[in-house]
Tab-separated table of C-alpha atoms and ligand atoms in Angstrom:
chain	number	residue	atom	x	y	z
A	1	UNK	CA	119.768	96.436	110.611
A	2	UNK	CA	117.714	93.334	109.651
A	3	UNK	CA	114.582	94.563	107.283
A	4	UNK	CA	113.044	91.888	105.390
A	5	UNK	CA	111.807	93.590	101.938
A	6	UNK	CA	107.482	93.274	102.176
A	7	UNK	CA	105.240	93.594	98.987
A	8	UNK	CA	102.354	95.423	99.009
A	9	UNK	CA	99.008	94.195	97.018
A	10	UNK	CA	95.685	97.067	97.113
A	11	UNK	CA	92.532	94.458	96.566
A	12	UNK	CA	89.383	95.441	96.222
A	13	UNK	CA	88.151	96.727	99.939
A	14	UNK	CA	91.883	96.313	102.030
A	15	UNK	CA	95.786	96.180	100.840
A	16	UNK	CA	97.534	93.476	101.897
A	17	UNK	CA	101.178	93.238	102.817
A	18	UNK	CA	103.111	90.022	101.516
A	19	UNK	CA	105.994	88.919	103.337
A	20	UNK	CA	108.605	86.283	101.814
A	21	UNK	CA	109.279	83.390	103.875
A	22	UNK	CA	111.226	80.520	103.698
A	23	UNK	CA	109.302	77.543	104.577
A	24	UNK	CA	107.566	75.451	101.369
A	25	UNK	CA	104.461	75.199	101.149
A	26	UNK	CA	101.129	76.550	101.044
A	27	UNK	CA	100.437	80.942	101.741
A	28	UNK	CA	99.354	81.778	105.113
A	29	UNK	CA	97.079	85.035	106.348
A	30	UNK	CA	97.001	86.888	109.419
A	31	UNK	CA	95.260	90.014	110.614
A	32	UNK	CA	97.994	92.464	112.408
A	33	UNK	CA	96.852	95.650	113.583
A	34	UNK	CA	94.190	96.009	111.652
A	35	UNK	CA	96.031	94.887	108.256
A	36	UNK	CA	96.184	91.886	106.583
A	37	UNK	CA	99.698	89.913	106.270
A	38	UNK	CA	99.971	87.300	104.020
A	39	UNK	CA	102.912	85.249	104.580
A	40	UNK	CA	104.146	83.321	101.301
A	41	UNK	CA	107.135	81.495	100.574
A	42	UNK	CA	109.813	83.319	97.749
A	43	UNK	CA	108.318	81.210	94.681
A	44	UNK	CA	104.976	82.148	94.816
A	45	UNK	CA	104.598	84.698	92.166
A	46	UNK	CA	102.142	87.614	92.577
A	47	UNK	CA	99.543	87.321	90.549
A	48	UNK	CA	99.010	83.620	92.084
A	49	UNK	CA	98.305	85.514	95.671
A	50	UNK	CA	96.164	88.680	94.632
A	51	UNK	CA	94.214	85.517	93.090
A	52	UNK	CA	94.151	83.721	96.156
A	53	UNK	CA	93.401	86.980	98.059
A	54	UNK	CA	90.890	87.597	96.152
A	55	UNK	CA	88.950	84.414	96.794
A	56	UNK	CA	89.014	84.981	100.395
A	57	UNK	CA	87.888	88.569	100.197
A	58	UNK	CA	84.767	88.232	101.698
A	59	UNK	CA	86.176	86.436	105.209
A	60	UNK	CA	88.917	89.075	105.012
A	61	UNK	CA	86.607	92.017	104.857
A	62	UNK	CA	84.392	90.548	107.464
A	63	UNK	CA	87.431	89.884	109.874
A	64	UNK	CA	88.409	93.568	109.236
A	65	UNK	CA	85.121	94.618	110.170
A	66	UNK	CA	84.990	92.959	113.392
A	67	UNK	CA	88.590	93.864	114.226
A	68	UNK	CA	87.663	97.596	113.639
A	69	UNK	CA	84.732	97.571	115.921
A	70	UNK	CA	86.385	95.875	118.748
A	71	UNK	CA	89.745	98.432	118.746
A	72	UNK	CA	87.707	101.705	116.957
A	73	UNK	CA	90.913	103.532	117.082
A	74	UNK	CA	94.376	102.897	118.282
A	75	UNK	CA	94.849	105.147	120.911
A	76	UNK	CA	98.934	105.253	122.217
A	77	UNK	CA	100.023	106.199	125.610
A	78	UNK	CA	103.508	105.117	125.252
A	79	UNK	CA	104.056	102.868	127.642
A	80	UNK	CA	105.957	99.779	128.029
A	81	UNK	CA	104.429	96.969	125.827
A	82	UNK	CA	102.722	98.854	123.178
A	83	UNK	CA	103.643	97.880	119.815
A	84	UNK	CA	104.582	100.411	116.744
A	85	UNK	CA	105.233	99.959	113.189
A	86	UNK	CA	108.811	100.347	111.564
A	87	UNK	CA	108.816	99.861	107.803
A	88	UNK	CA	108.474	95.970	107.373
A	89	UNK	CA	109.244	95.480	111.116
A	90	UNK	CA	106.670	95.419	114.143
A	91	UNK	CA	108.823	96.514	117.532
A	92	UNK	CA	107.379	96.470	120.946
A	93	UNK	CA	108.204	99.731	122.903
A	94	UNK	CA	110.830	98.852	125.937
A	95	UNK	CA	110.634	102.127	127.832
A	96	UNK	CA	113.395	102.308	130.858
A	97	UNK	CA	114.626	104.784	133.335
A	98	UNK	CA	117.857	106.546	133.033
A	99	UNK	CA	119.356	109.461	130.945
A	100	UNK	CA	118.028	110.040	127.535
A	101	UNK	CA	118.833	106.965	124.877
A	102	UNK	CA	116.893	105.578	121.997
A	103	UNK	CA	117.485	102.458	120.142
A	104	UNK	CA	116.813	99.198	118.744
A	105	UNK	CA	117.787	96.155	120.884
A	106	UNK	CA	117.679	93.066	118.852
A	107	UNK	CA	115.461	93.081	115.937
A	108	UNK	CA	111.403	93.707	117.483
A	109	UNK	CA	112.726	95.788	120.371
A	110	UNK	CA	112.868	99.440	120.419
A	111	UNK	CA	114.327	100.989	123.682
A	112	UNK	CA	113.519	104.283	125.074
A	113	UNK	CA	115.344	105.303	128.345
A	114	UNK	CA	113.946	108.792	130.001
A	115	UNK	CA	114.572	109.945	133.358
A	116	UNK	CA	111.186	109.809	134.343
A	117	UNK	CA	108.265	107.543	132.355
A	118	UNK	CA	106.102	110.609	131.329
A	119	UNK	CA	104.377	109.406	128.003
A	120	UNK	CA	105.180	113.572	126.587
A	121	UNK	CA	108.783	112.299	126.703
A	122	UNK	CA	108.374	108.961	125.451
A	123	UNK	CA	106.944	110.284	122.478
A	124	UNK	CA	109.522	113.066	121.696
A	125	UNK	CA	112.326	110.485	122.006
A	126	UNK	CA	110.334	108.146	119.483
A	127	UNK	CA	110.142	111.322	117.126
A	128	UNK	CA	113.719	112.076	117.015
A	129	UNK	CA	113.993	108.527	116.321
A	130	UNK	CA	112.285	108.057	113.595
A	131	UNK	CA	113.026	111.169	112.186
A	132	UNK	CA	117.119	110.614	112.225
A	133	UNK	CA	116.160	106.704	111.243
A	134	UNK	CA	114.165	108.623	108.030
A	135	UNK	CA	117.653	111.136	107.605
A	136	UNK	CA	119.237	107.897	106.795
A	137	UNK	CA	116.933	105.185	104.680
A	138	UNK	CA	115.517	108.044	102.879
A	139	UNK	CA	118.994	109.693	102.025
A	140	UNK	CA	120.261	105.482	101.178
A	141	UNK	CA	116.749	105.292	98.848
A	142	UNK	CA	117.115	108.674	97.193
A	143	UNK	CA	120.683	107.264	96.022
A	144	UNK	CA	119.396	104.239	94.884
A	145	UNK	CA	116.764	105.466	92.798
A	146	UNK	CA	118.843	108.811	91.646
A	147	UNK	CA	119.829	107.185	88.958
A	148	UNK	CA	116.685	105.385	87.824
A	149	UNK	CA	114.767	107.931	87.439
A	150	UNK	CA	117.924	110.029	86.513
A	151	UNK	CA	117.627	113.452	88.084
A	152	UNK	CA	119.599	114.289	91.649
A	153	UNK	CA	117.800	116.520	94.075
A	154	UNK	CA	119.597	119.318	95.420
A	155	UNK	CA	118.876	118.735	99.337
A	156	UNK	CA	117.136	115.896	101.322
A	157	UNK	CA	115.116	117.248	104.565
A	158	UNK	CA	113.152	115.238	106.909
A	159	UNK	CA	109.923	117.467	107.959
A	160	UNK	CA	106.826	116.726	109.727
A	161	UNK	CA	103.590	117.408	107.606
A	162	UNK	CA	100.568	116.554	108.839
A	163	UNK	CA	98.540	115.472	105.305
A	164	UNK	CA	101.448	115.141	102.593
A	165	UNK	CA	104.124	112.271	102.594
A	166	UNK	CA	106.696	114.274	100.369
A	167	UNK	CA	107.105	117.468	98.544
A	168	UNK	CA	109.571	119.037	95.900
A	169	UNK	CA	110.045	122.416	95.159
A	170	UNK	CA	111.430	124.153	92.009
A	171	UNK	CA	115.285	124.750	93.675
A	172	UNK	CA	115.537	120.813	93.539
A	173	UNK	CA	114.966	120.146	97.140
A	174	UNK	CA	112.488	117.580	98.224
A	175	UNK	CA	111.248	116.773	101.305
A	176	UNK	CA	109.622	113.963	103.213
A	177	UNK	CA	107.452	113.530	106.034
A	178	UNK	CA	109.307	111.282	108.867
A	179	UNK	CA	105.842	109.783	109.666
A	180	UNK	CA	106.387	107.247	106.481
A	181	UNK	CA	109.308	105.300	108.318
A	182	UNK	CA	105.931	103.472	110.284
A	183	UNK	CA	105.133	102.332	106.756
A	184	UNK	CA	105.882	99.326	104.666
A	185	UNK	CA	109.258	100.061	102.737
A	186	UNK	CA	107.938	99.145	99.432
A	187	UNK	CA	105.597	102.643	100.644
A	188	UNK	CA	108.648	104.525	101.482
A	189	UNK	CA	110.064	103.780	97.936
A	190	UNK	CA	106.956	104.747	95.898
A	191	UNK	CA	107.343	108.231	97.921
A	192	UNK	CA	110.837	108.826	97.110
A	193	UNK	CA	110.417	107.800	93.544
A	194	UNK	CA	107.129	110.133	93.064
A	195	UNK	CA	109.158	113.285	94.483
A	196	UNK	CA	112.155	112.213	92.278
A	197	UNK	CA	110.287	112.575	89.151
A	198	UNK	CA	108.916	115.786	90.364
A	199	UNK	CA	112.958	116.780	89.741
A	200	UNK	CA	111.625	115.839	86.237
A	201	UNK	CA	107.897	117.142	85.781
A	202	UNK	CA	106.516	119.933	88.318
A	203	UNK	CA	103.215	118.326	87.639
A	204	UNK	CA	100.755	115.133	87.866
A	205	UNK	CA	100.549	115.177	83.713
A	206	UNK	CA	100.853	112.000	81.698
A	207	UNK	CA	104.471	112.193	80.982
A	208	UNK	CA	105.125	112.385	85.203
A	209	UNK	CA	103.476	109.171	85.653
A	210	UNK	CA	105.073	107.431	82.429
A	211	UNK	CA	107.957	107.952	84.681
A	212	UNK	CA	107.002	106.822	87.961
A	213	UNK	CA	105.351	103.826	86.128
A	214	UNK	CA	108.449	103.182	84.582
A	215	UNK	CA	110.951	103.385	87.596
A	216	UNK	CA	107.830	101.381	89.997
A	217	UNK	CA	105.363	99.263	87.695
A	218	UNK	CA	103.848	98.509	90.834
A	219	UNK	CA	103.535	102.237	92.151
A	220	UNK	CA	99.774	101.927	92.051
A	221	UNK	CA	99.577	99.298	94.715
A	222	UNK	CA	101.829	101.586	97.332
A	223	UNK	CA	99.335	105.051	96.376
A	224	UNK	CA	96.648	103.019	97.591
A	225	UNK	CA	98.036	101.344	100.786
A	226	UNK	CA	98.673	105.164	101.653
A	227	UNK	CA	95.562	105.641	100.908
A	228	UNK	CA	93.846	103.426	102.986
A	229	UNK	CA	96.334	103.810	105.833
A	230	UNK	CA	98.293	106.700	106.147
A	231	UNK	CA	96.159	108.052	108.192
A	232	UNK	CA	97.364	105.461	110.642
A	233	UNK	CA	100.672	106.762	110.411
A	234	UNK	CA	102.426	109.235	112.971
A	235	UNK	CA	102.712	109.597	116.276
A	236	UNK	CA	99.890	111.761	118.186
B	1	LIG	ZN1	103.310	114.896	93.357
């Protein structure tokens, strides 16, 4: 699966997402769904575009503002067309008739096939989705960062929670919510590496964030894109 790796930046007012590009040149913005995208080539290092950012804060804020009052809430009715987040990606939603299949089709596509095009169905084939696509990057990040932060959880278990992105209990087992596959994978990382020191520290003391801090430096940024936009997250 093609996932190009995003950056997140929390400014003063909106986070931005930064995504690497190839071209030379000069940094380019653009408002998408509600979020701003800044689109920089590889050399650029951060600090240069949270500077630049920050110079254009007051256009960005007033875009925002605009944007929010024109679309007050995103309302789905999953249909064909409508667009939906998946980690760095943005897919448009193919729905087709036939018997029950879910899957990506190229890299912005995601197919949903359903007997009949009732949006109920539509949605609990996109849930099943994204909750086996979680099983499987969350299981791959959990491995990766294992061994970072140094302490192996017990289980993995994909759940649906309504205002919590992850949870740990004191058998070792941790849990995340499926709803954080629709967020930037920089997010999805910050998540996994917060319950993983949990395996560490039952608690929000100093020496749990020492840890998190020193696994993520940038941890910060990804608590306050969640923040700011997890509410956006899920599928209702
Ligand atoms: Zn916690």
């Amino acid at each position: 699966m093609v996932s190009q790796s995003a950056e997140i930046l929390a400014m003063n007012g909106f986070v931005a997402v930064i995504k690497r590009t190839r071209r030379k040149g000069s940094v380019g913005f653009k408002l998408s769904l509600g979020q701003v995208v800044v689109l920089a080539p590889k050399t650029i290092p951060k600090d240069e575009i949270r500077l630049l950012l920050a110079s254009k804060s007051t256009w960005i804020l007033a875009k925002l503002n605009a944007q929010d009052q024109l679309q007050p809430q995103t309302e789905r009715h999953y249909v064909d067309g409508e667009t939906l987040t998946f980690m760095d990606q943005e897919l448009v939603l193919r729905v087709c008739l036939g018997p029950f299949n879910t899957g990506l089709r190229g890299v912005s596509e995601l197919v949903v096939r359903v007997p009949e095009a009732k949006p109920d169905w539509v949605r609990n084939a996109l849930v099943r989705w994204y909750k086996l696509q979680a099983q499987a990057h969350i299981e791959q990040r959990v491995s990766y960062f294992a061994p970072l932060v140094g302490a192996w959880p017990e289980s993995i278990e994909i759940k649906t929670y309504r205002a919590r992105w992850g949870s740990c209990n004191n058998r070792g087992q941790v849990q995340f919510n499926w709803k954080l596959m629709m967020a930037p994978s920089e997010v999805i990382d910050s998540v996994v590496v917060h319950e993983l020191c949990h395996l560490l520290h039952m608690h929000h003391g100093p020496q749990f964030w020492t840890q998190v801090r020193r696994v993520l430096p940038n941890y910060q940024d990804a608590k306050q894109w969640l923040k700011d936009e997890g509410h956006r997250l899920g599928l209702d």
